[in-house]
Short mmCIF file of C-alpha atoms in Angstrom, two decimals:
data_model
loop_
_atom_site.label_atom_id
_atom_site.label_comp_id
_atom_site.label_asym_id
_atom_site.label_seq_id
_atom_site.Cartn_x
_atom_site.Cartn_y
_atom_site.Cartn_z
CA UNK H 245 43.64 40.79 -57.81
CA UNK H 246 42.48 37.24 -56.84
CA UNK H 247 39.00 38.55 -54.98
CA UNK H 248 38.12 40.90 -57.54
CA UNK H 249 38.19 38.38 -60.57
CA UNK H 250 36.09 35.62 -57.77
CA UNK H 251 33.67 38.40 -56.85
CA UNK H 252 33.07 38.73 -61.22
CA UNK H 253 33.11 35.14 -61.79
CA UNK H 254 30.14 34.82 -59.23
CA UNK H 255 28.13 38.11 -60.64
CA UNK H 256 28.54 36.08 -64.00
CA UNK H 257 27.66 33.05 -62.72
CA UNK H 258 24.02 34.90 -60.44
CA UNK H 259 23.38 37.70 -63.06
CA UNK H 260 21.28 34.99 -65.32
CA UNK H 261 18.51 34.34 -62.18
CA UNK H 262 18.20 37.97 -62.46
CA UNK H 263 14.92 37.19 -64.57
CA UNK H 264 13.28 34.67 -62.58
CA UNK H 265 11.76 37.53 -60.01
CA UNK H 266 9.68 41.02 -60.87
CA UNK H 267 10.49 44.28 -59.85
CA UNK H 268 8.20 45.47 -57.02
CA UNK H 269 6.31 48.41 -57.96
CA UNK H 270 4.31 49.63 -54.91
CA UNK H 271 7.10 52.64 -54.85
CA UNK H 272 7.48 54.89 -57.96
CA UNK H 273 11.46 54.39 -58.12
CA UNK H 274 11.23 50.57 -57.58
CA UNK H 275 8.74 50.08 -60.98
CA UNK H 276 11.55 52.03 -62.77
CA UNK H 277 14.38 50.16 -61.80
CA UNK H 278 16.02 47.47 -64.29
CA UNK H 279 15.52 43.94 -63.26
CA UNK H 280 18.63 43.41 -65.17
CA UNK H 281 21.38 45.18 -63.06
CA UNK H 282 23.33 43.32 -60.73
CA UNK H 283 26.22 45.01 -58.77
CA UNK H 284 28.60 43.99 -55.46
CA UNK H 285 31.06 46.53 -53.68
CA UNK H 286 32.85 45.27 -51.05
CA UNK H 287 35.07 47.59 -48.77
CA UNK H 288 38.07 46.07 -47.80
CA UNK H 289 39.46 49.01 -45.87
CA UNK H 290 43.12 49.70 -46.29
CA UNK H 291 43.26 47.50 -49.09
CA UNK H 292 40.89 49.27 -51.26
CA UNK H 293 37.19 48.73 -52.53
CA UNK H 294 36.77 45.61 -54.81
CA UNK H 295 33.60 45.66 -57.37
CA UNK H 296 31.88 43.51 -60.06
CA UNK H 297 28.40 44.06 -61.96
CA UNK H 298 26.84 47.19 -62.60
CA UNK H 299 28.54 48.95 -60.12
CA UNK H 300 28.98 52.47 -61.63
CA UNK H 301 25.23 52.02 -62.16
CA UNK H 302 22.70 54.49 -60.35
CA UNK H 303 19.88 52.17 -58.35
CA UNK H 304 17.55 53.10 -55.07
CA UNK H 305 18.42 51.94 -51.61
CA UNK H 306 15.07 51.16 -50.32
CA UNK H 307 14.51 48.77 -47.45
CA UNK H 308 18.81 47.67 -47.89
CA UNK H 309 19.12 50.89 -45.85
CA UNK H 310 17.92 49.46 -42.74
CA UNK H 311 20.58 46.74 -42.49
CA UNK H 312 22.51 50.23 -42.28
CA UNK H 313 20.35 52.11 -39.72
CA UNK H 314 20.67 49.10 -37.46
CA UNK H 315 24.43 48.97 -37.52
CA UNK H 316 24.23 52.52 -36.94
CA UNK H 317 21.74 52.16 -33.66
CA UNK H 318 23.77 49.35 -32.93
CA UNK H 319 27.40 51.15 -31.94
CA UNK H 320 25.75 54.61 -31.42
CA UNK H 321 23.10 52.59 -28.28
CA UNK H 322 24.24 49.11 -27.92
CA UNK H 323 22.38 46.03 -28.46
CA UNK H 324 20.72 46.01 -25.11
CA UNK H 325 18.67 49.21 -25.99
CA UNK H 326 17.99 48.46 -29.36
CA UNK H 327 16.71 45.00 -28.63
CA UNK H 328 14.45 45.89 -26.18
CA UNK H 329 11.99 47.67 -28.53
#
């Protein structure tokens, strides 16, 4: 598949800047996870899941959940609502 072999190509080409930042350690599970691991998943619905990196790796969710729990307050209240907090 032509987007799963892109989607490695640019892991490969990001995964050496992995170094260049430090892993945050005001949680408990953020000092313990690798600065090394790099992983991308993208759903492409019908047609499957495509995946390069790490991805069968295990790594905490954090503050990337709240891109989720605005999508989620998005279609469940509409933008109007959200927005206006």
């Amino acid at each position: 598949m032509i987007a799963e072999e892109s989607l490695k190509v640019l892991v490969d080409q990001v995964k050496p800047c992995l170094g260049f930042g430090a892993v945050s350690n005001y949680l408990p599970e953020l000092s313990r996870a690798r600065s090394d691991e790099l992983a991308v998943a993208i759903d492409l619905g019908a047609s499957g899941v495509i995946t390069a990196g790490d991805h069968t790796a295990k790594f905490t969710l954090q503050s990337v959940v709240k891109v989720f729990t605005l999508l989620l307050a998005l279609h469940q209240c509409g933008k109007d609502d959200v927005f206006k907090r």
